[in-house]
Short mmCIF file of C-alpha atoms and ligand atoms in Angstrom, two decimals:
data_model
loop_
_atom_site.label_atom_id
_atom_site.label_comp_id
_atom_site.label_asym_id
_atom_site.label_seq_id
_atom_site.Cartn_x
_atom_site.Cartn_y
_atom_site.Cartn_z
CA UNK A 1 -57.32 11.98 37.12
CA UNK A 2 -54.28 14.40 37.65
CA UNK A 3 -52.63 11.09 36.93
CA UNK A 4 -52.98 10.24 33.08
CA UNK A 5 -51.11 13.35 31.28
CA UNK A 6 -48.40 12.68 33.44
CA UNK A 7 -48.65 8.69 31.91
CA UNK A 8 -49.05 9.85 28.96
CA UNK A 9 -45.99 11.44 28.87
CA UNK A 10 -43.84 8.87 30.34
CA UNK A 11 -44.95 6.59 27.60
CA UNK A 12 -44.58 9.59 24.57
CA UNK A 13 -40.87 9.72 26.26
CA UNK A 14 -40.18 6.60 26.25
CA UNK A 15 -41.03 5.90 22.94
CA UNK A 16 -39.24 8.67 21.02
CA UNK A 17 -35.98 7.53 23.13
CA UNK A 18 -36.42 3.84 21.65
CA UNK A 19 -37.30 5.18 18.23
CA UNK A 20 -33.79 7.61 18.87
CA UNK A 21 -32.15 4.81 19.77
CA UNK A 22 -33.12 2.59 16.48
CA UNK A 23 -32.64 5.50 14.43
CA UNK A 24 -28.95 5.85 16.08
CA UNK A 25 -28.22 2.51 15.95
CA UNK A 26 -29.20 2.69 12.03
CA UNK A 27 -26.70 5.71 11.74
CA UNK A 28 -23.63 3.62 13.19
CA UNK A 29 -24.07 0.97 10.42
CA UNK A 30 -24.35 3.30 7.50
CA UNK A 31 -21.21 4.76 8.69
CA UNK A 32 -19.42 1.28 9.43
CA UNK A 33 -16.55 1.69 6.74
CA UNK A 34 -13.70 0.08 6.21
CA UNK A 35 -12.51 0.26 9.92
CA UNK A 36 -14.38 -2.43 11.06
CA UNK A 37 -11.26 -4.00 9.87
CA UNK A 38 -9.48 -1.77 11.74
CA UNK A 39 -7.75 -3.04 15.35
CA UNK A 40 -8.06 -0.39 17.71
CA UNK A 41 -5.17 -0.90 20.31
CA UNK A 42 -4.81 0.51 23.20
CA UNK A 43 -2.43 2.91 22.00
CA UNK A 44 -4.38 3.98 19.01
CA UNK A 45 -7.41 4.84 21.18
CA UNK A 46 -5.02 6.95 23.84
CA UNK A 47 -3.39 8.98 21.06
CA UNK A 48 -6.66 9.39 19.29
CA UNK A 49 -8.25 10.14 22.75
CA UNK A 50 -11.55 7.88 21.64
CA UNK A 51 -13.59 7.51 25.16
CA UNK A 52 -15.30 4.21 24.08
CA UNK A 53 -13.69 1.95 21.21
CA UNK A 54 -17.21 0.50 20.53
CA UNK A 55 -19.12 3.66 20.18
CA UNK A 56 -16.80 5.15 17.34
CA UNK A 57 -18.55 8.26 15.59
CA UNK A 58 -17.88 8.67 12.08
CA UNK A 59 -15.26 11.29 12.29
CA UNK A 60 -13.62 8.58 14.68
CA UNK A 61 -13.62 6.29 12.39
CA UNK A 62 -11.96 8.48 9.51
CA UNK A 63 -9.36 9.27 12.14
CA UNK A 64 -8.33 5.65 12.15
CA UNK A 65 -8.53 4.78 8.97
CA UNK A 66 -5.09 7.82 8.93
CA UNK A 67 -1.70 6.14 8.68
CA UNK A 68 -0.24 5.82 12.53
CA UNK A 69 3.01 7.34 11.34
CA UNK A 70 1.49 10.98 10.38
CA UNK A 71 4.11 13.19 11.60
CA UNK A 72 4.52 16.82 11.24
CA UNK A 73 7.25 16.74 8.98
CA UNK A 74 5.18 18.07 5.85
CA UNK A 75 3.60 21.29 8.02
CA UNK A 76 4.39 24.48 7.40
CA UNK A 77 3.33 28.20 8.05
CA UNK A 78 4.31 30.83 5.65
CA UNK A 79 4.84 34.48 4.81
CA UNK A 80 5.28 36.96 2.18
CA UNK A 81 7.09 40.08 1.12
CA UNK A 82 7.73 42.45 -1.35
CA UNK A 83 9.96 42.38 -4.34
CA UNK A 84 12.86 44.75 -4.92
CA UNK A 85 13.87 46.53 -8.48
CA UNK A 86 11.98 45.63 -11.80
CA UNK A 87 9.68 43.07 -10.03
CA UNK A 88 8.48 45.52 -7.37
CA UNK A 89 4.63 46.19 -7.77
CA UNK A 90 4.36 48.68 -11.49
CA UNK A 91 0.79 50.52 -11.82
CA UNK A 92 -0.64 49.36 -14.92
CA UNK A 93 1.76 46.16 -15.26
CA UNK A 94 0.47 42.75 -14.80
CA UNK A 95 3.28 40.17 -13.63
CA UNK A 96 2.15 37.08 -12.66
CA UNK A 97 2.62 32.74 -12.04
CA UNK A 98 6.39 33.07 -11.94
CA UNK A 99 8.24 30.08 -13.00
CA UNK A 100 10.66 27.84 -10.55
CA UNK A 101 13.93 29.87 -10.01
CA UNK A 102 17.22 28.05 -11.12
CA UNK A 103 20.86 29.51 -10.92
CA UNK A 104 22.97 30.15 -13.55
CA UNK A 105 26.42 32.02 -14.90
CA UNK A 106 25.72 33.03 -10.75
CA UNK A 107 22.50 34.57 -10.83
CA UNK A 108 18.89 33.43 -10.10
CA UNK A 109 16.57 33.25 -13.63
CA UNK A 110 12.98 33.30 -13.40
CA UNK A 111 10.30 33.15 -15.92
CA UNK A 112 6.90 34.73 -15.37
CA UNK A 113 3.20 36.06 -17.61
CA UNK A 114 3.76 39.67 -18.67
CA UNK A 115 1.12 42.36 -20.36
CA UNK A 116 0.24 45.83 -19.63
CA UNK A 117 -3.54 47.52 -19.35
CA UNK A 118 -6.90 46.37 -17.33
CA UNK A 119 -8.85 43.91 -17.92
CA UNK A 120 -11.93 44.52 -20.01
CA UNK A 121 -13.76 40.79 -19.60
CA UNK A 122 -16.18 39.47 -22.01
CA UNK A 123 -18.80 41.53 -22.02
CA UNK A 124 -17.18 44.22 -25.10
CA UNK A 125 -15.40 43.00 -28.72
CA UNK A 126 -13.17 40.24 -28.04
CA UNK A 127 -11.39 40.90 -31.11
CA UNK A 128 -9.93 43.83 -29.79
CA UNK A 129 -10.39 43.76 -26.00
CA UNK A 130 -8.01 41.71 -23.17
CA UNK A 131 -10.67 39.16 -21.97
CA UNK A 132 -8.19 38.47 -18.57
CA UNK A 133 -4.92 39.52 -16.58
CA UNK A 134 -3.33 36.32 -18.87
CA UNK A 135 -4.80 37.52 -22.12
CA UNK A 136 -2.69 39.13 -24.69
CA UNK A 137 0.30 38.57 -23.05
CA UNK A 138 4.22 37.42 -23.19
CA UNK A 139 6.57 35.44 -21.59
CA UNK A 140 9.60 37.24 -19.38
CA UNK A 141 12.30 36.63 -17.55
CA UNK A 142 14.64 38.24 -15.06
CA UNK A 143 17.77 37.77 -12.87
CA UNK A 144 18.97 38.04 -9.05
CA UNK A 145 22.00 38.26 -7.40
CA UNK A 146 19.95 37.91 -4.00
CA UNK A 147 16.51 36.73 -4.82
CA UNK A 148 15.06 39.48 -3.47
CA UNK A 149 16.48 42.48 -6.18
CA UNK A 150 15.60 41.27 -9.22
CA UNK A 151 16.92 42.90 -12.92
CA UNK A 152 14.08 42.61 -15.98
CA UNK A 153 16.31 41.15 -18.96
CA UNK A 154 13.75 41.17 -21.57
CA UNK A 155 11.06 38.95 -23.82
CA UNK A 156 11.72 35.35 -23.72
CA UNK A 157 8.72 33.83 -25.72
CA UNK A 158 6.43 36.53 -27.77
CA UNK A 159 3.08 35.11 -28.80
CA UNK A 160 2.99 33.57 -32.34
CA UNK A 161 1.79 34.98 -35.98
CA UNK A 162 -1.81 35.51 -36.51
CA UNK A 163 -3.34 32.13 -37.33
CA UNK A 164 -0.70 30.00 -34.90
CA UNK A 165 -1.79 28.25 -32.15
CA UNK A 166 -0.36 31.28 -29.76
CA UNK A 167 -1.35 33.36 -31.58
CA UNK A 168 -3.24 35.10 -28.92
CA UNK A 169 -1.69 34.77 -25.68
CA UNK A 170 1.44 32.80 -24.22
CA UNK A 171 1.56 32.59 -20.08
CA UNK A 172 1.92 30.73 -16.89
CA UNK A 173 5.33 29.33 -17.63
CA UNK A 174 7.66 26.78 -16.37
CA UNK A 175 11.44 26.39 -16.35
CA UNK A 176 13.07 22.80 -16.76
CA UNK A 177 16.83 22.44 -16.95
CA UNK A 178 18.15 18.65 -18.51
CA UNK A 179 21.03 18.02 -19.88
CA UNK A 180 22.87 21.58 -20.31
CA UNK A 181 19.08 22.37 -22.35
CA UNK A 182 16.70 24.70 -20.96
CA UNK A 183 13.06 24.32 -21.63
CA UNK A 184 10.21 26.53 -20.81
CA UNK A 185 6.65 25.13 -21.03
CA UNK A 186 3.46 27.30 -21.18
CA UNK A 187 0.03 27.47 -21.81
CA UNK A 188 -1.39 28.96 -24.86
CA UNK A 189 -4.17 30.44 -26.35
CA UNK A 190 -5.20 31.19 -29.93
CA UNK A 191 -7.54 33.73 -30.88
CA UNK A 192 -10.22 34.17 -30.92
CA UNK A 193 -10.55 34.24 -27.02
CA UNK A 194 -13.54 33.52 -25.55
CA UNK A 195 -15.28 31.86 -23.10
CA UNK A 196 -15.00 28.32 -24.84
CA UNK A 197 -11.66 28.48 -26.07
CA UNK A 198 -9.60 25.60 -25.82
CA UNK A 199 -5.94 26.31 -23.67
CA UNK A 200 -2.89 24.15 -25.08
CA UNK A 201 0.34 23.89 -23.68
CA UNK A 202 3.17 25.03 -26.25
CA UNK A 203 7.14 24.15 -25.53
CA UNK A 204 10.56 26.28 -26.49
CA UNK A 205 13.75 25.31 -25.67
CA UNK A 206 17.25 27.10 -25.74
CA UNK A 207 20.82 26.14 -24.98
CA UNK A 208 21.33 29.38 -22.70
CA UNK A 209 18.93 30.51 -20.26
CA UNK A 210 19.21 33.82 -22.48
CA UNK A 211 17.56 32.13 -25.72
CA UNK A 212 17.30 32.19 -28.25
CA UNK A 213 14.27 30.43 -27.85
CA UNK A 214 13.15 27.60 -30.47
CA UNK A 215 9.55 27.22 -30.14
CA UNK A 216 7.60 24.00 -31.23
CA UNK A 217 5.66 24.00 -33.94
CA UNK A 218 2.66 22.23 -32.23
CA UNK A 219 0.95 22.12 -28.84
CA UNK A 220 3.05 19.22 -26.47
CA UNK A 221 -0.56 19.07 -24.82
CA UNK A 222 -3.75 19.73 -25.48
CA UNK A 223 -7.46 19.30 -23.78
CA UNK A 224 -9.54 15.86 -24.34
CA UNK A 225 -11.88 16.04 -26.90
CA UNK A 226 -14.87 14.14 -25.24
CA UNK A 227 -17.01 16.88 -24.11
CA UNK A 228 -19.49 18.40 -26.22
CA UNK A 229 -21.21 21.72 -26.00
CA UNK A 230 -24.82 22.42 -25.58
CA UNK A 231 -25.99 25.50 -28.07
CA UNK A 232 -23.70 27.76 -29.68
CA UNK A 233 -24.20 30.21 -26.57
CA UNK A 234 -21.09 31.83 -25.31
CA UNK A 235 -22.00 29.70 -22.12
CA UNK A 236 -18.76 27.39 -20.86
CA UNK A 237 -21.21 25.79 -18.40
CA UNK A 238 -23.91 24.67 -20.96
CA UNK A 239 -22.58 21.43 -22.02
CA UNK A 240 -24.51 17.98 -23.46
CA UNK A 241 -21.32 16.20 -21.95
CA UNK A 242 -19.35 17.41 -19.49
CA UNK A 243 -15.95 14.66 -20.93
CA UNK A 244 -12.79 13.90 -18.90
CA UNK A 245 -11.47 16.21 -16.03
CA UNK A 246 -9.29 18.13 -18.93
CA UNK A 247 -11.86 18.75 -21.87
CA UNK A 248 -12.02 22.51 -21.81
CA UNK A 249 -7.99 23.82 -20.30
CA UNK A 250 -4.63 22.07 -19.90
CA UNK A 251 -2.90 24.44 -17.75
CA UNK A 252 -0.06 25.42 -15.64
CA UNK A 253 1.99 23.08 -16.95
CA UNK A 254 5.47 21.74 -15.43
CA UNK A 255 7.80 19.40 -16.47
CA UNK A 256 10.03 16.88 -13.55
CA UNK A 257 12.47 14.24 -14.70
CA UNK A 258 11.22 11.12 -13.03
CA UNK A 259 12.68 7.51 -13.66
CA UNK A 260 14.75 8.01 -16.32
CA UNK A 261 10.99 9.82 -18.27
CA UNK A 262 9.55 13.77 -18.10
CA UNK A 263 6.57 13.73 -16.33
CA UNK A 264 4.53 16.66 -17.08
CA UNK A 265 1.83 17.92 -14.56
CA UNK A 266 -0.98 19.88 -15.22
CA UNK A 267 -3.88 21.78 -14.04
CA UNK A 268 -7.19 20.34 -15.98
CA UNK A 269 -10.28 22.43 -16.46
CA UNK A 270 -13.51 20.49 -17.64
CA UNK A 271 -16.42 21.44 -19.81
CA UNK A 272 -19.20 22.34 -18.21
CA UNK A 273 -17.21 22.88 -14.58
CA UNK A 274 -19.46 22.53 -11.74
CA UNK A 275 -19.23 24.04 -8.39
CA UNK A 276 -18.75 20.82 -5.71
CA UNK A 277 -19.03 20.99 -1.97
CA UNK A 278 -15.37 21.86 -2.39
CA UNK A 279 -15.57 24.83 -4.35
CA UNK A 280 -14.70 24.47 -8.43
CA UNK A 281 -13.75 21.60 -10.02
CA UNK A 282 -10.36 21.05 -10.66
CA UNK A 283 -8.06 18.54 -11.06
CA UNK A 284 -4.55 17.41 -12.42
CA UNK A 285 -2.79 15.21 -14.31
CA UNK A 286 -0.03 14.14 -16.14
CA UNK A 287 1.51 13.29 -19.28
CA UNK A 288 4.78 11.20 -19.87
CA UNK A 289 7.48 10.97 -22.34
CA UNK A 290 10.50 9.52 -23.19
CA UNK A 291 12.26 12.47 -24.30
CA UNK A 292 11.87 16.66 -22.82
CA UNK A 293 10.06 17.46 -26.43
CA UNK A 294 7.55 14.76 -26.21
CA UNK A 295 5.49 13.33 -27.42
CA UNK A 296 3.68 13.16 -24.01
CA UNK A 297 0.89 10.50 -23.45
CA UNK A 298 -1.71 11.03 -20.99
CA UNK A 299 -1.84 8.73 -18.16
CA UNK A 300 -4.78 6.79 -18.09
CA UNK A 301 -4.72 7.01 -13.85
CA UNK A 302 -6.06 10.68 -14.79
CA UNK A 303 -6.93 12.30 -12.99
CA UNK A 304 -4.24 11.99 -10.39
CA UNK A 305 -5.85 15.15 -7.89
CA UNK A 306 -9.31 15.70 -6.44
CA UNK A 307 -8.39 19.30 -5.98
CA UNK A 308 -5.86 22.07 -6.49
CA UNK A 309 -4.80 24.78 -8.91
CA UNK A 310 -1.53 25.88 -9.92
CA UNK A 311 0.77 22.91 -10.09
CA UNK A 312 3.58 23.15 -7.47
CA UNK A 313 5.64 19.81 -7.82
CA UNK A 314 9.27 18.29 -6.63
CA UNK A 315 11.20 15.48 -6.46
CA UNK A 316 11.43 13.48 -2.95
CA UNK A 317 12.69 10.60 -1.62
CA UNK A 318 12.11 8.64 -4.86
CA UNK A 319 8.36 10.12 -5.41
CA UNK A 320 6.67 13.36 -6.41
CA UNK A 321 5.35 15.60 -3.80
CA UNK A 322 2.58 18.16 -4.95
CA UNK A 323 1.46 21.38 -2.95
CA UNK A 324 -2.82 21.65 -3.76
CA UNK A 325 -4.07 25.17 -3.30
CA UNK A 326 -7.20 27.07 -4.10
CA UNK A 327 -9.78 24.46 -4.99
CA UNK A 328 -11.40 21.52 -3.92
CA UNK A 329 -12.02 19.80 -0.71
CA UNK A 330 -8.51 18.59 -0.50
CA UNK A 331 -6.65 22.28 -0.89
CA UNK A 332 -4.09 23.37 1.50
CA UNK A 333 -2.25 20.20 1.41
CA UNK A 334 0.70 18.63 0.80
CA UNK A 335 0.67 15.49 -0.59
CA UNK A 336 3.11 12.90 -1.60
CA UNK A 337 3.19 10.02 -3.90
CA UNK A 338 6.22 6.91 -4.03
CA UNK A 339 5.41 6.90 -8.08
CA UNK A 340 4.05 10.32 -9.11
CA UNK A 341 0.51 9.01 -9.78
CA UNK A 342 -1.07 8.08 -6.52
CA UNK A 343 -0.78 11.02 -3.85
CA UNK A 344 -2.18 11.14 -0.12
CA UNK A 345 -2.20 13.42 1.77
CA UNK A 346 0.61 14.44 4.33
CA UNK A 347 -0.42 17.95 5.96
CA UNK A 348 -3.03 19.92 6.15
CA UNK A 349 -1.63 23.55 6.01
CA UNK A 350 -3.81 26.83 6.90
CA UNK A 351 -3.10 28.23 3.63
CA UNK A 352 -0.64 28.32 1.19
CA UNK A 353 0.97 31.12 -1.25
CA UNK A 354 -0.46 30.35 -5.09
CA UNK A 355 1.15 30.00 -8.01
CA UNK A 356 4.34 29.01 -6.53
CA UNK A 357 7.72 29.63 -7.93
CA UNK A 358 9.51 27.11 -6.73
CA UNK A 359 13.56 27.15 -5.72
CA UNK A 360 15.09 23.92 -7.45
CA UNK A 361 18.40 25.26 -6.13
CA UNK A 362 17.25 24.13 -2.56
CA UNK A 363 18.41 20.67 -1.77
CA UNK A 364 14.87 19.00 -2.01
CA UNK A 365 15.83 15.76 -0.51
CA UNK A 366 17.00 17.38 2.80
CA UNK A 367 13.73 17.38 4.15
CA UNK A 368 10.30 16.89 2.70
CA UNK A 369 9.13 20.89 2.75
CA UNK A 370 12.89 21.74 2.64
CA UNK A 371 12.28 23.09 -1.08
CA UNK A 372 9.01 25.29 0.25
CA UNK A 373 11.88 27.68 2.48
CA UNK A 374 12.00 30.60 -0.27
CA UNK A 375 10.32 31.07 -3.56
CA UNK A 376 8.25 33.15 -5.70
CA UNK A 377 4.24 33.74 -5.72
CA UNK A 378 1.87 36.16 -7.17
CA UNK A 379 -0.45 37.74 -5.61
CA UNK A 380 -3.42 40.30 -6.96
CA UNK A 381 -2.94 43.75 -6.18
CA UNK A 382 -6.39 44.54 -8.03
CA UNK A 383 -8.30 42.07 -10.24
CA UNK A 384 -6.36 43.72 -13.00
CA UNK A 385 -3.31 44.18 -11.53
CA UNK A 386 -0.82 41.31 -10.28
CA UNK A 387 2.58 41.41 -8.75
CA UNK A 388 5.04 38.55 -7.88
CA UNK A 389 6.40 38.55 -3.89
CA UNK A 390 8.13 36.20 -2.49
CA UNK A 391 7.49 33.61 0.20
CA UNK A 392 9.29 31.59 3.35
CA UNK A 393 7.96 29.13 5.25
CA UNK A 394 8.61 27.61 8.59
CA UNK A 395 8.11 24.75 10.29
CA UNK A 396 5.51 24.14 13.57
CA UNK A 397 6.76 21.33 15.49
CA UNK A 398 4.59 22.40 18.94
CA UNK A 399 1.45 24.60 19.78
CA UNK A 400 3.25 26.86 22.55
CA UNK A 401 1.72 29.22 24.73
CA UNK A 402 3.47 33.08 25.12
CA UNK A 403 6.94 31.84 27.80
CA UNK A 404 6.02 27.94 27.71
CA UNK A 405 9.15 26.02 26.61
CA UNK A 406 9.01 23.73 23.77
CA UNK A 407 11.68 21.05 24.49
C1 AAL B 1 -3.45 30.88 -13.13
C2 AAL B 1 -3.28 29.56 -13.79
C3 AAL B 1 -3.55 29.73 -15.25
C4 AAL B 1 -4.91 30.29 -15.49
C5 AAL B 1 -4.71 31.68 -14.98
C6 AAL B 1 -3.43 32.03 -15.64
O1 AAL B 1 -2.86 31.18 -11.98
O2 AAL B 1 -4.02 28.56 -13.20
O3 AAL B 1 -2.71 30.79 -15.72
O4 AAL B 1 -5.16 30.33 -16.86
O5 AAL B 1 -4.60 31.61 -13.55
#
C-alpha cells in the first residue's frame, strides 16, 4: 500500500517533465529567427563561447545574428570637468546645449541657450511666467584661447518681435561653417508657450563668426502636421492621432555637409508621446537640401533612430556617425551609417555626456571616436539651473585587473 503515492508521483513527474519539454521545445521555434540561416562555424561558436550549436537560446541567437567584425574601435569611457571664466557655473544663470566648437581669427567660438531666473512650469500664467530652463531665452556665444577659459562676447540671436515665429524663445543651437559663411540653426518657439506648442527650427547666417546675424524670415523646419489632438485640454498626451515620429517638436537641430547636400538632423517629438519599454519616445531624422538655407525636404526613410536625444553627429569614413543618449532602448550607443540614413549600431557605451558640443577642429577621420576626445556638454546643476563642462573620452581596448599587463 506504502507503494502507490510513491507511483503516483513518479508518473505526476514524469509527466510535467514531458509537458516541460513540449512547452520548451515550443519556445525554441518561436524564437527561431533569422539565424537559422545563420552558419555557425567553429570559430563563431568558440568566440561566442556557445556550449551546444543546436541548443541556441535566444540571446544566442541575437549574438549571431552581430556582424563578426565588431571591434572595439567605437568604445569609449568618458569624463567631465569644470569650466573656467564666464562659462564657470553663475547662480541664477541658465547656460545650456552648447553648440560644436570651431576655430577662428585663433580662438575657439561656441554657441549655447542663455536666460536668467527659475523655472516656474505650467502650473501659473504662461503669459508672464518661464514655462522651462529653454523658455524665454537667447542665443550666445563665447571664445577660448584654451578651451577650457572661455570669454562671454555677447548676444548672437535675440528672440524675434511679438507675433514672429521666435517670438518667444530661441535655443539649443548649432554652428555650421561652408564656404567662408557661418550658419547657426536653432529651435524656436512662439508664444504662447504651452504644453502643445509646436517647436520650429529657425536659421541665421553671418559672414563673421561675430554677426551680424541675418535671420530667416521663416522656420527651415517645422513638425508634421498629421497628428490631431483629443479635447482642447492642456494635455500633450491626449491625442485622437498620435501622426509621424515629429508631429509635436523638431528639435536640436544640426546641419553636416554630406555628398555635395546639407543634411540636417533632428531630434523629433510626437503627439501624444508614449512611454516604451525603452523609456520616452524619441526619435530623429533628417531633412536635405541643396543649398545651407534650404529648402530642406524630409526624408521619407524617417525616422532614421529608434532612440536618442540631443543630436550629436560627424562625418566618417564616407558616412555619418551619430552618438544616441538619454532615450530609448538603443541609448548609449554609437552608431554609424555608410549613407546617413541607415545606422547600426557600433558600441554600446556605459553612458555618455548629453547635449554634446562637439570639436569639428579634431581630425574626425583619424579614428572613428577620434572627434569624441574633447568637447562641450551641459549638465544640470538644479532643475533650474544648467551649466556647460566639458568632456574627454578614452578608449578601453582590455578589461585589466590592478598590475596585470595589457600587451
Ligand atoms: C534639450 C534639447 C531641446 C529641448 C530641451 C532644450 O537638451 O533636446 O533643447 O527642447 O532639452
Amino acid at each position: 500500500m506504502k507503494r502507490v503515492p510513491q507511483l503516483l508521483f513518479v508518473c505526476v513527474y514524469f509527466i510535467l517533465f514531458a509537458c516541460n519539454d513540449k512547452k520548451q521545445e515550443k519556445v525554441e521555434k518561436e524564437v527561431a529567427t533569422t539565424t537559422d540561416a545563420v552558419e555557425v562555424t567553429d570559430e563563431r561558436q568558440d568566440f561566442l563561447g556557445i556550449t551546444n550549436k543546436d541548443k541556441l537560446s535566444a540571446a544566442s541567437k541575437r549574438a549571431l545574428l552581430w556582424p563578426e567584425d565588431l571591434g572595439n574601435d567605437w568604445f569609449f569611457s568618458y569624463n567631465v570637468e569644470d569650466l573656467k571664466g564666464d562659462l564657470a557655473y553663475e547662480e541664477g544663470v541658465v547656460r545650456r546645449d552648447p553648440s560644436a566648437i570651431i576655430k577662428e581669427n585663433g580662438k575657439y567660438y561656441v554657441w549655447y541657450t542663455k536666460s536668467v531666473g527659475p523655472t516656474d512650469g505650467f502650473a501659473g500664467d504662461i503669459e508672464k511666467d518661464k514655462v522651462f530652463p529653454w523658455d524665454r531665452c537667447d542665443i550666445w556665444y563665447a571664445t577660448s584661447e584654451d578651451g577650457v577659459t572661455w570669454k562671454e562676447e555677447g548676444p548672437a540671436v535675440l528672440r524675434g518681435e511679438k507675433g514672429a515665429y521666435d517670438d518667444r524663445s530661441v535655443f539649443t543651437v548649432e554652428i555650421m561653417k561652408h564656404e567662408d559663411m557661418y550658419y547657426l540653426s536653432y529651435q524656436t518657439v512662439k508664444s504662447p508657450y504651452n504644453v502643445r506648442v509646436k517647436n520650429q527650427v529657425g536659421l541665421a547666417w553671418a559672414s563673421s563668426p561675430d554677426g551680424p546675424w541675418e535671420k530667416s524670415k521663416e522656420p527651415i523646419l517645422s513638425p508634421a502636421d498629421n497628428g490631431v489632438w483629443k479635447g482642447e485640454a492642456q494635455n500633450r498626451f491626449a491625442v485622437e492621432k498620435k501622426g509621424d515620429f515629429d508631429s509635436h517638436k523638431v528639435h536640436d537641430p544640426c546641419i553636416v555637409p554630406y555628398n555635395g547636400k546639407f543634411y540636417l538632423y533632428y531630434k523629433g517629438e510626437q503627439m501624444g508621446e508614449a512611454i516604451t519599454f525603452g523609456g520616452r519616445q524619441i526619435r530623429h531624422g533628417v531633412a536635405i537640401a541643396d543649398n545651407p538655407k534650404g529648402p530642406y525636404v524630409k526624408s521619407p526613410y524617417n525616422p532614421i533612430s529608434n532612440s536618442g536625444h540631443e543630436i550629436c553627429v560627424w562625418n566618417y569614413n564616407g558616412g555619418i556617425a551619430s552618438l544616441i543618449t538619454t532615450d530609448g532602448p538603443e541609448k548609449n550607443t554609437v552608431q554609424w551609417s555608410p549613407d546617413g540614413i541607415n545606422f547600426e549600431i557600433k558600441a554600446v557605451i556605459k553612458g555618455a555626456p548629453h547635449a554634446i558640443g562637439l570639436n569639428r577642429t579634431a581630425d574626425n577621420e583619424k579614428g572613428p571616436v577620434e572627434i569624441l576626445k574633447w568637447g562641450l556638454t551641459h549638465e544640470y546643476r538644479s532643475y533650474n539651473y544648467q551649466y556647460i563642462r566639458r568632456f574627454t573620452t578614452t578608449q578601453i581596448k582590455r578589461h585589466t585587473a590592478k598590475g596585470e599587463k595589457a600587451e
